[in-house]
PDB file of C-alpha atoms in Angstrom:
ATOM      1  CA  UNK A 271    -120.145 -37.228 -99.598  1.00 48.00           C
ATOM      2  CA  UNK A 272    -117.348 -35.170-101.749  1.00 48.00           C
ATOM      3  CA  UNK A 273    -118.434 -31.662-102.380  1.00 53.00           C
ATOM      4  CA  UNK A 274    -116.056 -28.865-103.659  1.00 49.00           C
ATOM      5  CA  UNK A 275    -114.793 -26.393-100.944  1.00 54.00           C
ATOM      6  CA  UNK A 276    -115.678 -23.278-102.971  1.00 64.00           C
ATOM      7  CA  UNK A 277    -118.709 -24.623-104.287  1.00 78.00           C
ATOM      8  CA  UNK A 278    -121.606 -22.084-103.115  1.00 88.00           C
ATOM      9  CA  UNK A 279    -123.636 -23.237-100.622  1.00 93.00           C
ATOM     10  CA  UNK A 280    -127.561 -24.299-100.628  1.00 95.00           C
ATOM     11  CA  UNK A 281    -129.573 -24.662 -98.016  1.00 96.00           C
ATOM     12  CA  UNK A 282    -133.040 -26.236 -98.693  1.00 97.00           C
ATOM     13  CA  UNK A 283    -135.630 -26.050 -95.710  1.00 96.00           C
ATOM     14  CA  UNK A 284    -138.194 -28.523 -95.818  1.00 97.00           C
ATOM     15  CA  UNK A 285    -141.562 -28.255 -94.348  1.00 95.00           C
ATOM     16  CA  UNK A 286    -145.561 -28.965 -94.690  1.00 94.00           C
ATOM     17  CA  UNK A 287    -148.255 -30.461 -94.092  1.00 94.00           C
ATOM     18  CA  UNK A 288    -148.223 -34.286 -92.379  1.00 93.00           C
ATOM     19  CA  UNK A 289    -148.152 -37.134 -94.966  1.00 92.00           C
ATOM     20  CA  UNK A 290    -148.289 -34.728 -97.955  1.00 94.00           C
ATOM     21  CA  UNK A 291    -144.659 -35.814 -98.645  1.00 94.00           C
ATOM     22  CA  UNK A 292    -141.775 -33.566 -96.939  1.00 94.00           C
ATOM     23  CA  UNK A 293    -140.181 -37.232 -96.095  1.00 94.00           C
ATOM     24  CA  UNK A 294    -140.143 -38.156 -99.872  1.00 95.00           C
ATOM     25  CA  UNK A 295    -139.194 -34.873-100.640  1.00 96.00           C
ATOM     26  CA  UNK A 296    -135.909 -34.914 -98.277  1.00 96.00           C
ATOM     27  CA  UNK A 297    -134.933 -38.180 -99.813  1.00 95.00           C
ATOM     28  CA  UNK A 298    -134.804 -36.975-102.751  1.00 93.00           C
ATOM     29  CA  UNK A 299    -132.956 -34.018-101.949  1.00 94.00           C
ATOM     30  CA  UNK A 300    -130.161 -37.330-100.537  1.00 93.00           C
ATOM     31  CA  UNK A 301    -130.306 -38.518-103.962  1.00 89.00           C
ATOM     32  CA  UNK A 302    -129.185 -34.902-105.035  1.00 89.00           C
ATOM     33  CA  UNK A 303    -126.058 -34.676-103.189  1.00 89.00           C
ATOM     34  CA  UNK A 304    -128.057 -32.843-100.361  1.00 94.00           C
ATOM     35  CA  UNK A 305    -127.032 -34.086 -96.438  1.00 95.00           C
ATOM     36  CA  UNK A 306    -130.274 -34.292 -94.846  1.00 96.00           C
ATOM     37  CA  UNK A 307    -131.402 -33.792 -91.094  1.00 95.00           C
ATOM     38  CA  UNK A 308    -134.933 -34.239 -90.478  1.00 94.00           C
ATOM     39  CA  UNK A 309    -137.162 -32.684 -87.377  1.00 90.00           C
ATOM     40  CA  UNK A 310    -134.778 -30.123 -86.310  1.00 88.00           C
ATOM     41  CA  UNK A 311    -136.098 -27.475 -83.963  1.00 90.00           C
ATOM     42  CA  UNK A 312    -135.916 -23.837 -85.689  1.00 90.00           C
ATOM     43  CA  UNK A 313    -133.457 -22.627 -82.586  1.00 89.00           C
ATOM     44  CA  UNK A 314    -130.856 -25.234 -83.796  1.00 91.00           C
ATOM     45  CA  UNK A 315    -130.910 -24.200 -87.941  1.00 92.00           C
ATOM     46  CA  UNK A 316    -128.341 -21.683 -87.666  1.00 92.00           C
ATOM     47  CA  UNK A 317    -125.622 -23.722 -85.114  1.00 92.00           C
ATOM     48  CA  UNK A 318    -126.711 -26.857 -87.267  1.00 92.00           C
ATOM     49  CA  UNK A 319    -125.400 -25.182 -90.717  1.00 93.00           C
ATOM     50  CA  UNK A 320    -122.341 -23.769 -89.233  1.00 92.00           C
ATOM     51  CA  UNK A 321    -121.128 -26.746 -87.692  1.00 91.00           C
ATOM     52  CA  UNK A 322    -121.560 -28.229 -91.534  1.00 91.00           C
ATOM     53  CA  UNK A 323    -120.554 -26.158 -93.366  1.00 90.00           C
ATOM     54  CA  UNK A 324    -117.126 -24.889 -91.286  1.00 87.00           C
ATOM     55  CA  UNK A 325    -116.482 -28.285 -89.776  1.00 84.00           C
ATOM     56  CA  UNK A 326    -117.235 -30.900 -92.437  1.00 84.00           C
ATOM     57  CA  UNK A 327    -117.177 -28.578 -95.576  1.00 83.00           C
ATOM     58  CA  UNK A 328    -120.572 -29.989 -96.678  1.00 91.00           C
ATOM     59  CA  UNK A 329    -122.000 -27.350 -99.190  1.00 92.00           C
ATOM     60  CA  UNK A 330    -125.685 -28.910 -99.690  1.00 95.00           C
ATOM     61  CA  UNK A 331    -127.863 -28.824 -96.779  1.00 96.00           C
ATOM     62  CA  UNK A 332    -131.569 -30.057 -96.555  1.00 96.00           C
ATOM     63  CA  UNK A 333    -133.144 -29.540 -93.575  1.00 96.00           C
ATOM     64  CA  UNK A 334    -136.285 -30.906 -92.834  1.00 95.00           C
ATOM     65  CA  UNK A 335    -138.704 -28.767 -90.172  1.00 94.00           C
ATOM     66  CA  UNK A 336    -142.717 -29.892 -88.973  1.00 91.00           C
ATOM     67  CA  UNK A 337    -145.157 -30.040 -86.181  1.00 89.00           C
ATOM     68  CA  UNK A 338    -143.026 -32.166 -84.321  1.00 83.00           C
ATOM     69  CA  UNK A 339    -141.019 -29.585 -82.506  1.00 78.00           C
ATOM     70  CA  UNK A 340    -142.453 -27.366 -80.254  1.00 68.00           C
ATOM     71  CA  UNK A 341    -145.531 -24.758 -81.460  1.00 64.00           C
ATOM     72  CA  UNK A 342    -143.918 -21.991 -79.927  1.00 64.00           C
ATOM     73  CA  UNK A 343    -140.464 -22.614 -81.463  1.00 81.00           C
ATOM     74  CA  UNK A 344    -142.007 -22.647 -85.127  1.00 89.00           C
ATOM     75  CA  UNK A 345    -143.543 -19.217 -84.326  1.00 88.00           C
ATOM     76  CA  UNK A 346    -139.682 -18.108 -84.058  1.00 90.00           C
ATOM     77  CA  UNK A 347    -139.080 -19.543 -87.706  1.00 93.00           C
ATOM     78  CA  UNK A 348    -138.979 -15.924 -89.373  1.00 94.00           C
ATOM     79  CA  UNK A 349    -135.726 -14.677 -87.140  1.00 94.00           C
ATOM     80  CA  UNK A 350    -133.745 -17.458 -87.842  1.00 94.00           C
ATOM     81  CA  UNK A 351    -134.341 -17.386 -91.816  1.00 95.00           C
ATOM     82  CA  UNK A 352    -133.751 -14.062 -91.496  1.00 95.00           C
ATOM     83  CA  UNK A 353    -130.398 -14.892 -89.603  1.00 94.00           C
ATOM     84  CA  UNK A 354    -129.354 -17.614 -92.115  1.00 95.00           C
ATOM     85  CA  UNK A 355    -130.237 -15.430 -94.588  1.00 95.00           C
ATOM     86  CA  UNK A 356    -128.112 -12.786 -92.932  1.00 95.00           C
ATOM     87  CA  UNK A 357    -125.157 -15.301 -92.714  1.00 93.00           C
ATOM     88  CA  UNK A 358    -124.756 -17.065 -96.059  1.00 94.00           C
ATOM     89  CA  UNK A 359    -126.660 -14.840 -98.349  1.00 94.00           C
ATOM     90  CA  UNK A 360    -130.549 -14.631-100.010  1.00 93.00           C
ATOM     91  CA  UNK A 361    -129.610 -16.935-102.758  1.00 93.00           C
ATOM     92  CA  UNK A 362    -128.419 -19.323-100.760  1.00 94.00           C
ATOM     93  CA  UNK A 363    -131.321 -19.931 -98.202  1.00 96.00           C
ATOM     94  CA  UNK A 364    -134.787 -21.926-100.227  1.00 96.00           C
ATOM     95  CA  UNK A 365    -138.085 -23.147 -97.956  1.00 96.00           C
ATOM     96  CA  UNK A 366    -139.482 -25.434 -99.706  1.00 97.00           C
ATOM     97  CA  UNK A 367    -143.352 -26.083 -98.338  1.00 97.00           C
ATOM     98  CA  UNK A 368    -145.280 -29.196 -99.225  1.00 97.00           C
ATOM     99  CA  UNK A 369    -149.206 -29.547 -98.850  1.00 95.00           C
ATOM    100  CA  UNK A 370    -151.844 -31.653-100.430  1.00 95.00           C
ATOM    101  CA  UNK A 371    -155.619 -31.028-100.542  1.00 94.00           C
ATOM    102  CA  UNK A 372    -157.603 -32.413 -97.126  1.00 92.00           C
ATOM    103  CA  UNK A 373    -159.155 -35.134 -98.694  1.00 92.00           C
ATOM    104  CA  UNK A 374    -156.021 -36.376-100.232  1.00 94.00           C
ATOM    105  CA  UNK A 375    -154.620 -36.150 -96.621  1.00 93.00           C
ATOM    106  CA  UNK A 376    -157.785 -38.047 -94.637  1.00 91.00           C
ATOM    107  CA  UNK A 377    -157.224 -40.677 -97.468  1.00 92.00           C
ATOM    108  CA  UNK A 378    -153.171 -41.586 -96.977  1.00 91.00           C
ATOM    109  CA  UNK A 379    -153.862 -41.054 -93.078  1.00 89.00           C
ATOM    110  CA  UNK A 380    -156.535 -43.525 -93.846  1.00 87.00           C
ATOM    111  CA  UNK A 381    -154.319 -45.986 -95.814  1.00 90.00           C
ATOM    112  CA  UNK A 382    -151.170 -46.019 -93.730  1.00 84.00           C
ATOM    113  CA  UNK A 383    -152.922 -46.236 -90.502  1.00 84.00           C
ATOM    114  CA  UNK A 384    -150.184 -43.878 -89.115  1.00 85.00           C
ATOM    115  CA  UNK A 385    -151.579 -41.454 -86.329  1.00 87.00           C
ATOM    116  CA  UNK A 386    -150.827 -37.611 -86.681  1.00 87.00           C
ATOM    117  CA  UNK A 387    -148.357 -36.047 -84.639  1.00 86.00           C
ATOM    118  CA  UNK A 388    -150.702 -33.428 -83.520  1.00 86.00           C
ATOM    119  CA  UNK A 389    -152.968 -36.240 -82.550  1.00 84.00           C
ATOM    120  CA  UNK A 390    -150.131 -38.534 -80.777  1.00 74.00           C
ATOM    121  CA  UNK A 391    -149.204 -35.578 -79.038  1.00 69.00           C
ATOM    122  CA  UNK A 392    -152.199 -35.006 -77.924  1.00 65.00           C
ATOM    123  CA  UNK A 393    -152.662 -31.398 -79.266  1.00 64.00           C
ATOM    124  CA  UNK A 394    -156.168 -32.312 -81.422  1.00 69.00           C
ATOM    125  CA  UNK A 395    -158.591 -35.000 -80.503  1.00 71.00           C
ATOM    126  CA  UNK A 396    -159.329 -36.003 -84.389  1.00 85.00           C
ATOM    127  CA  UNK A 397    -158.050 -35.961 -88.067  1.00 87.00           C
ATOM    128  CA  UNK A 398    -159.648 -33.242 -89.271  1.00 88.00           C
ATOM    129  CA  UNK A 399    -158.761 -31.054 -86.354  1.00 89.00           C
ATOM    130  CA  UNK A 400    -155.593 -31.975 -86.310  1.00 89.00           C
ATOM    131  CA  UNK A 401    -154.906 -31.092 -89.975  1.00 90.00           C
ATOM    132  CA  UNK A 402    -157.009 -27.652 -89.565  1.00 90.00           C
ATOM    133  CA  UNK A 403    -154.273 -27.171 -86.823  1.00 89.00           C
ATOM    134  CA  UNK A 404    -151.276 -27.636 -88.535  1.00 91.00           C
ATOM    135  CA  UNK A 405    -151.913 -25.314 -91.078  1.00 92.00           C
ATOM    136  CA  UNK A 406    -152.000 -23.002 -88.512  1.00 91.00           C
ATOM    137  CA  UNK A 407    -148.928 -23.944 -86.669  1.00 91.00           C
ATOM    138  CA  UNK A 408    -147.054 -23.901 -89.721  1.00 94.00           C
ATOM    139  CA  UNK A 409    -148.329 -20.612 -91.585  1.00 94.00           C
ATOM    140  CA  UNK A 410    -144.774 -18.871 -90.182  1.00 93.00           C
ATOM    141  CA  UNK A 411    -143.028 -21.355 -92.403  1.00 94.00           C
ATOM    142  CA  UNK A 412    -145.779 -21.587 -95.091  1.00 95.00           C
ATOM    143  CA  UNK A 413    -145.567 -17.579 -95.562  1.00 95.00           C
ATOM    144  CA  UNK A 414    -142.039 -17.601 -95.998  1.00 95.00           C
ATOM    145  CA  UNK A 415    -142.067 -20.416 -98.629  1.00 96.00           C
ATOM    146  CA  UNK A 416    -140.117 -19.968-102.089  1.00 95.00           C
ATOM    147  CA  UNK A 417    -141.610 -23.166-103.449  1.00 96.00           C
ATOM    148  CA  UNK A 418    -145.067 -24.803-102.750  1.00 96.00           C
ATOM    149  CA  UNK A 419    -145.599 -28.616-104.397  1.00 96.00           C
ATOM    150  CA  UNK A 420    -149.347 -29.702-104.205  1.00 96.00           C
ATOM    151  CA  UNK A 421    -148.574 -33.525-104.221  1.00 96.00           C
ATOM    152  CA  UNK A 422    -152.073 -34.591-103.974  1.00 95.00           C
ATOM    153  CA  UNK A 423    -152.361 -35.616-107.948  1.00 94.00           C
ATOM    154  CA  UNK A 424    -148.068 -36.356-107.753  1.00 94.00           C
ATOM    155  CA  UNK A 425    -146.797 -39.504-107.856  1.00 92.00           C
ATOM    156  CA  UNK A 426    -142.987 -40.027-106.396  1.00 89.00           C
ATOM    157  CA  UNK A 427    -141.612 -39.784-109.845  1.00 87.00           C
ATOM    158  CA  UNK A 428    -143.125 -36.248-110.654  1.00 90.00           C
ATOM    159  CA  UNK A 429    -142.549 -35.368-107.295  1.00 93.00           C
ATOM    160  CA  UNK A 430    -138.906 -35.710-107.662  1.00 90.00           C
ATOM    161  CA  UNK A 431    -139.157 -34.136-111.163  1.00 88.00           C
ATOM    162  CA  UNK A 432    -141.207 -31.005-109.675  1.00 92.00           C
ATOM    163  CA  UNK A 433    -138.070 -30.260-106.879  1.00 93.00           C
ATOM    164  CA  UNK A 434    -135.870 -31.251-109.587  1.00 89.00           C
ATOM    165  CA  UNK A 435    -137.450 -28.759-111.800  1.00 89.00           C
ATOM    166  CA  UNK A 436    -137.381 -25.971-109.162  1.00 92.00           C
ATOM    167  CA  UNK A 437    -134.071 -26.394-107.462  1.00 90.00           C
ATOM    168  CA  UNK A 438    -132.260 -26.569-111.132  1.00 87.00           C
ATOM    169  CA  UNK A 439    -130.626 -29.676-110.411  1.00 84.00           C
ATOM    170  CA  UNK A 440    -129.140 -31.244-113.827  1.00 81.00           C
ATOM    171  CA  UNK A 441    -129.525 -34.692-114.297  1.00 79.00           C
ATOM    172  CA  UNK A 442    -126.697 -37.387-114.147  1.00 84.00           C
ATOM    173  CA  UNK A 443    -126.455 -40.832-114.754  1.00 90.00           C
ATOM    174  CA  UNK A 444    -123.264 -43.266-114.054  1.00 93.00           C
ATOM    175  CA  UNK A 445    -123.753 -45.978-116.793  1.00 96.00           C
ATOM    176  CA  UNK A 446    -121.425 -48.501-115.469  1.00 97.00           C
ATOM    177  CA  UNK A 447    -119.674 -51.175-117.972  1.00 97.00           C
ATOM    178  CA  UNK A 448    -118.852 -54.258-115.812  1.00 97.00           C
ATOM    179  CA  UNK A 449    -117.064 -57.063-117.900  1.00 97.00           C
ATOM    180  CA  UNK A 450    -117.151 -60.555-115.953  1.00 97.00           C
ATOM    181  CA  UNK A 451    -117.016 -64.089-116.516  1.00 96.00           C
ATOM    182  CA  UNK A 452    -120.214 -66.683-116.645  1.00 97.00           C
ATOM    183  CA  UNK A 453    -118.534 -69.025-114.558  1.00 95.00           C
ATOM    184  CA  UNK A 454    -118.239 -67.197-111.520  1.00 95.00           C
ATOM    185  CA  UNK A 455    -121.808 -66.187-111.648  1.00 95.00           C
ATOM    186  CA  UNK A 456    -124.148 -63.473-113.577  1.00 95.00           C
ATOM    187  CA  UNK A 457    -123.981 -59.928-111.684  1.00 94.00           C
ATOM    188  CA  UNK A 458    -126.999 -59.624-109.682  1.00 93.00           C
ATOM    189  CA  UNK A 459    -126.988 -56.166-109.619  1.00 91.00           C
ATOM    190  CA  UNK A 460    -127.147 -56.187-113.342  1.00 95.00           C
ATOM    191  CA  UNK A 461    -129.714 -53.597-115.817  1.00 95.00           C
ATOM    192  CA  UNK A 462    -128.634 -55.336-119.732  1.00 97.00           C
ATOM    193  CA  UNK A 463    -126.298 -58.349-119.876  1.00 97.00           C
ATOM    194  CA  UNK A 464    -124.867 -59.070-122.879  1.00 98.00           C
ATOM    195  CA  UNK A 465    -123.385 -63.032-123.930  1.00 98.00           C
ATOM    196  CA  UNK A 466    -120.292 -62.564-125.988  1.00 97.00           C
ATOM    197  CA  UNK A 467    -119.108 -65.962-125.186  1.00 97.00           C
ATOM    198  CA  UNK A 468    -120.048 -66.687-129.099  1.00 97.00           C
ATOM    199  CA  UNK A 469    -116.762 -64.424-130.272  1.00 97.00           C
ATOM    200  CA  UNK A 470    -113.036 -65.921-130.737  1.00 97.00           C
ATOM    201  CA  UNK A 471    -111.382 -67.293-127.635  1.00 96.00           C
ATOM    202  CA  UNK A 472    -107.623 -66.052-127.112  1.00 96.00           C
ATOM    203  CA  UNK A 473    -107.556 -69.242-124.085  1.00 93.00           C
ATOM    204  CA  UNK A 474    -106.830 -71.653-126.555  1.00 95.00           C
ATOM    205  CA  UNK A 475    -103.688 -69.562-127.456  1.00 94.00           C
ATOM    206  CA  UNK A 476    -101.369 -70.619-125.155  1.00 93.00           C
ATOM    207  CA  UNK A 477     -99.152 -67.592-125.948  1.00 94.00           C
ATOM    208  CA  UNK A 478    -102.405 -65.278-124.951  1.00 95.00           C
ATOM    209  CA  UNK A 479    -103.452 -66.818-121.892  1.00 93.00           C
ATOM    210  CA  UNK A 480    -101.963 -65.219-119.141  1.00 93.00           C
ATOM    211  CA  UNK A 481    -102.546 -62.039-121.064  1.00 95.00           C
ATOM    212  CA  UNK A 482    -105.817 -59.924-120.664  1.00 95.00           C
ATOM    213  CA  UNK A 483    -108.343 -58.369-123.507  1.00 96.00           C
ATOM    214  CA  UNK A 484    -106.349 -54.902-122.357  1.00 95.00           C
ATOM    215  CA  UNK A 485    -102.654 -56.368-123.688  1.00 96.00           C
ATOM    216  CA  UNK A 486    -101.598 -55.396-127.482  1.00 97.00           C
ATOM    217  CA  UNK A 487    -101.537 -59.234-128.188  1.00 96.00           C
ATOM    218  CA  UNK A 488    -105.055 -59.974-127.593  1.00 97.00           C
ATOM    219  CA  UNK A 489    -106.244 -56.999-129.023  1.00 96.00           C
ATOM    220  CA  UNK A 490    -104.328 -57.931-132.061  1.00 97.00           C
ATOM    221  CA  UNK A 491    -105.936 -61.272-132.366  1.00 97.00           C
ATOM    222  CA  UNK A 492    -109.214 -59.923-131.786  1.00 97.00           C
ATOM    223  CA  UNK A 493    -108.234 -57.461-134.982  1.00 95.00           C
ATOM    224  CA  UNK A 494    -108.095 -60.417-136.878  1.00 96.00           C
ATOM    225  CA  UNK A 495    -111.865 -60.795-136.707  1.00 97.00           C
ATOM    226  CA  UNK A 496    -114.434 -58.552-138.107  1.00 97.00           C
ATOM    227  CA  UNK A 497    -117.119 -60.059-136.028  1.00 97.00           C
ATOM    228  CA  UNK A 498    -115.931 -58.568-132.472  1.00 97.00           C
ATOM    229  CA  UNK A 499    -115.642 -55.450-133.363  1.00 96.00           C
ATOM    230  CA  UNK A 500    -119.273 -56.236-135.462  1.00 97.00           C
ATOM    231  CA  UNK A 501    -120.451 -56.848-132.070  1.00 97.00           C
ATOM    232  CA  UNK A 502    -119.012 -54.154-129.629  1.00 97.00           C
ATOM    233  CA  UNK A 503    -120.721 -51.970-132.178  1.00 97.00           C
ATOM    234  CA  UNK A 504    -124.305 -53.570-131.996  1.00 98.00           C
ATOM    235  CA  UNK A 505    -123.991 -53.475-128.082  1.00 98.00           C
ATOM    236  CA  UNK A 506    -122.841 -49.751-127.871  1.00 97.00           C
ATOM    237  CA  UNK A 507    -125.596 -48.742-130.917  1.00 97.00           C
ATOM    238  CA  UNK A 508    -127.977 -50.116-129.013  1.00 97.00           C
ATOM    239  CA  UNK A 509    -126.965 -48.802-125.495  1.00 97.00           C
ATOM    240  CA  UNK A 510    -126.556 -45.539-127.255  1.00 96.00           C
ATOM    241  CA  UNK A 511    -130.200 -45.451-128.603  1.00 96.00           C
ATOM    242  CA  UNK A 512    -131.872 -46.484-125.012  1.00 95.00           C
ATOM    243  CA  UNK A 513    -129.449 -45.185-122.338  1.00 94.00           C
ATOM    244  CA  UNK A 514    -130.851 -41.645-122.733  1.00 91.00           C
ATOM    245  CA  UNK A 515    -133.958 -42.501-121.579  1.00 89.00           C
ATOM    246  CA  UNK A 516    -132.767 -43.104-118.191  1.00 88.00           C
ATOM    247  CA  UNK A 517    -132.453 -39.286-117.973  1.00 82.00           C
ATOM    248  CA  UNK A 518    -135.958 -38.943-117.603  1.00 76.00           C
ATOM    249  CA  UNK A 519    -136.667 -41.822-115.225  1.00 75.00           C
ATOM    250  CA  UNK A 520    -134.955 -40.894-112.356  1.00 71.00           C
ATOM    251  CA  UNK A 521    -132.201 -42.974-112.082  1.00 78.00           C
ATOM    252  CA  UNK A 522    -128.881 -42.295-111.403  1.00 81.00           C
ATOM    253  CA  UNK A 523    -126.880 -45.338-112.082  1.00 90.00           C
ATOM    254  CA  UNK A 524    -127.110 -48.044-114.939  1.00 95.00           C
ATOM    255  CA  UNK A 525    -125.112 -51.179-114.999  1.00 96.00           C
ATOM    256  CA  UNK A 526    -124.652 -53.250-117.997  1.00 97.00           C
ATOM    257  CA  UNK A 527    -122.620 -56.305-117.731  1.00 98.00           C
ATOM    258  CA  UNK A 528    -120.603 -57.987-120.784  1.00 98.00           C
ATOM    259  CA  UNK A 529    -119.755 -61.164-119.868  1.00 97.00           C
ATOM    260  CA  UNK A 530    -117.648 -63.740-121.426  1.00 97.00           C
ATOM    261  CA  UNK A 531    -116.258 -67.596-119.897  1.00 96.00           C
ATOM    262  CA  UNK A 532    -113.666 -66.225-117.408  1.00 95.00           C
ATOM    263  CA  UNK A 533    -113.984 -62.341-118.058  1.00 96.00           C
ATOM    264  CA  UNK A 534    -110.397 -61.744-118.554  1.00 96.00           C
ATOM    265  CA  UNK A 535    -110.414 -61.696-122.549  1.00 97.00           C
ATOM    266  CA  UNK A 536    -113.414 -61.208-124.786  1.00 97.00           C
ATOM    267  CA  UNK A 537    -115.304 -59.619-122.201  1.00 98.00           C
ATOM    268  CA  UNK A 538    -112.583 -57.148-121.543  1.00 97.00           C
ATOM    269  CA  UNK A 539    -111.840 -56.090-124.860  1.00 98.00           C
ATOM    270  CA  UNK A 540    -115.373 -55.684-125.699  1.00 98.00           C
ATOM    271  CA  UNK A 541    -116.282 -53.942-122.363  1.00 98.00           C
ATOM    272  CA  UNK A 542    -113.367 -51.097-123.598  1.00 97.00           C
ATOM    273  CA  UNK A 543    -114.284 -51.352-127.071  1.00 97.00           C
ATOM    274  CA  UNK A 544    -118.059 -49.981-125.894  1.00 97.00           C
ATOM    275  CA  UNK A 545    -116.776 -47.657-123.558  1.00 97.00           C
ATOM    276  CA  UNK A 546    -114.922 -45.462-126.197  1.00 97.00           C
ATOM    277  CA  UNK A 547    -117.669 -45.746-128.061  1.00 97.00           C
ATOM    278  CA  UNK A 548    -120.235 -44.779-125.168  1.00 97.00           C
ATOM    279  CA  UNK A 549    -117.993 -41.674-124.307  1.00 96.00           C
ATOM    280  CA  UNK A 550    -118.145 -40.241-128.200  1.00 95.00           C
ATOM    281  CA  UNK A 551    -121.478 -40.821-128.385  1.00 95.00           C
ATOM    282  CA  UNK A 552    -123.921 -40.318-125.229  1.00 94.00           C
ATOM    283  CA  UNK A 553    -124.963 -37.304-123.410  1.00 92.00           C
ATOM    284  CA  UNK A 554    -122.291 -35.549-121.316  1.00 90.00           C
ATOM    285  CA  UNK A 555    -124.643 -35.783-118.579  1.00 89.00           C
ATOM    286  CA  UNK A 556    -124.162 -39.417-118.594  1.00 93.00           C
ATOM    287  CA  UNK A 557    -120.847 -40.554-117.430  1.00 94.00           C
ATOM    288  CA  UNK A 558    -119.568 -44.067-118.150  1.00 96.00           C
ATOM    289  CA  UNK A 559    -116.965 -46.245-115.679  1.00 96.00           C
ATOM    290  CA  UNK A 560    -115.865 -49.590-116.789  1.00 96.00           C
ATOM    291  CA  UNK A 561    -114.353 -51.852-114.546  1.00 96.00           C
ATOM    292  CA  UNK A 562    -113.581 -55.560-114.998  1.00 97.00           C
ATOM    293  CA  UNK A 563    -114.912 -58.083-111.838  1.00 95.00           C
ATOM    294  CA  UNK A 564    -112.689 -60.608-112.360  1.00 96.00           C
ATOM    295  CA  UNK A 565    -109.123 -59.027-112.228  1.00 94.00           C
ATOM    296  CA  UNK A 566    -108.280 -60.412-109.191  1.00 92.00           C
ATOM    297  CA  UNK A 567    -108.206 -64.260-111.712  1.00 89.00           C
ATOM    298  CA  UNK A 568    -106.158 -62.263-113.679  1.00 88.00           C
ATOM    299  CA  UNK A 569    -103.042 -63.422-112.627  1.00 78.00           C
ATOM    300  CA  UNK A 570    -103.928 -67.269-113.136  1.00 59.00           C
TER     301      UNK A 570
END
């Protein structure tokens, strides 16, 4: 996880209310750039940060915090925020508390047929008194909370839009380019894939074999004909009109795959041809890496 030295710091401590989502919401916070610990005792926040943030440089912290750990150590939760506070700064410190209405909770209880902690640990005999219970184990935290998320009409798409929302994170998305060739397979991993096998072949050139779609040669013969350039500007139009959406629908990486017979000419040149176009024309928040998959039959 690369994060910039003098980047400022931010700490995000998670808590709430059992199966109202403060899992989803730390995996999301991953998915931010965040390095996530989950169930960590209150007494170990402040020697857990500073070993992170001196030792390993890591500038995102979410820290996840429940029922799990001892009742008597949450009651202790207001000295160390006031500590960490103390340490790296009021701007810098965010609880982040996560409830959802009773029924809502009986219900996903209900459904995933998990047992509460409060219950496994034998602190309530029952459901509903082991919710009522939590609440009240966790009102130290709950007070001290800078953002409360109701999840109990949220899916995990709003969720992550919500936290998004309040924590300010912009979004990003890595479209990546992949040229390749059909006869070493489609990419699996693939979003769009796009057939330009139909376009002029430089392998029947025996001069522009061994040379790639990135050499001045083959790009010259590919000048020759309207049609490829006709067609690395359909692909990026269309790329350009739809790609944006993906800003919205929380993901963070795209890959469309231009494939050609052995991916070292058409493929290649058309792969770069969209990329300069991609870069002109899409969102800054939406960086684009092309890379060719089969440059190690280059040299054949």
């Amino acid at each position: 996880m690369e994060q910039i030295q003098d980047s400022p710091i931010s700490i995000i401590i998670v808590s709430g209310r059992s199966g109202s989502g403060k899992t989803s919401v730390l995996n999301i916070l991953e998915d931010f750039g965040y390095y996530v610990i989950d169930n960590l005792p209150p007494s170990l926040l402040s020697g857990a940060v500073a070993r992170l943030t001196d030792d390993t440089n890591i500038r995102k912290i979410g820290l996840g915090v429940d029922v799990r750990v001892p009742g008597a150590d949450l009651s202790n939760f207001p000295m160390v925020h006031e500590e960490l506070i103390r340490q790296y700064g009021e701007s810098a410190i965010k609880v982040l508390y996560v409830t959802a209405d009773e029924p809502v909770l009986v219900a996903r209880f209900g459904a995933t047929r998990r047992v509460h902690p409060l219950m496994a640990n034998g602190a309530a005999g029952n459901l509903p008194k082991a919710i009522h219970s939590e609440i009240v184990l966790l009102e130290p935290i709950a007070q001290l909370a800078d953002i409360k998320i109701n999840t109990s009409l949220l899916n995990t798409h709003e969720l992550k839009e919500r936290v998004r929302d309040h924590l300010g994170v912009q979004t990003t998305v890595t479209v990546n380019l992949l040229s390749f060739g059909f006869k070493y397979g489609t990419p699996i991993d693939a979003d769009f894939v796009f057939d330009v096998r139909i376009l002029p072949n430089p392998h029947w050139d025996e001069a522009l074999r061994a040379q790639t779609g990135e050499d001045a040669d083959v790009q010259a013969f590919f000048g020759q004909y309207p049609e490829v350039d006709e067609m690395a500007d359909d692909i990026a139009k269309f790329l350009d009109k739809w790609l944006p959406n993906f800003l919205h629908n929380n993901r963070h990486s795209i890959t469309i795959a231009i494939g050609c017979t052995g991916g070292k000419h058409r493929s290649v040149y058309v792969t770069r041809a969209v990329e300069a176009k991609l870069n002109q024309s899409l969102p800054t928040s939406m960086k684009v890496v092309a890379k060719h998959r089969e440059k190690r039959y280059w040299c054949c």
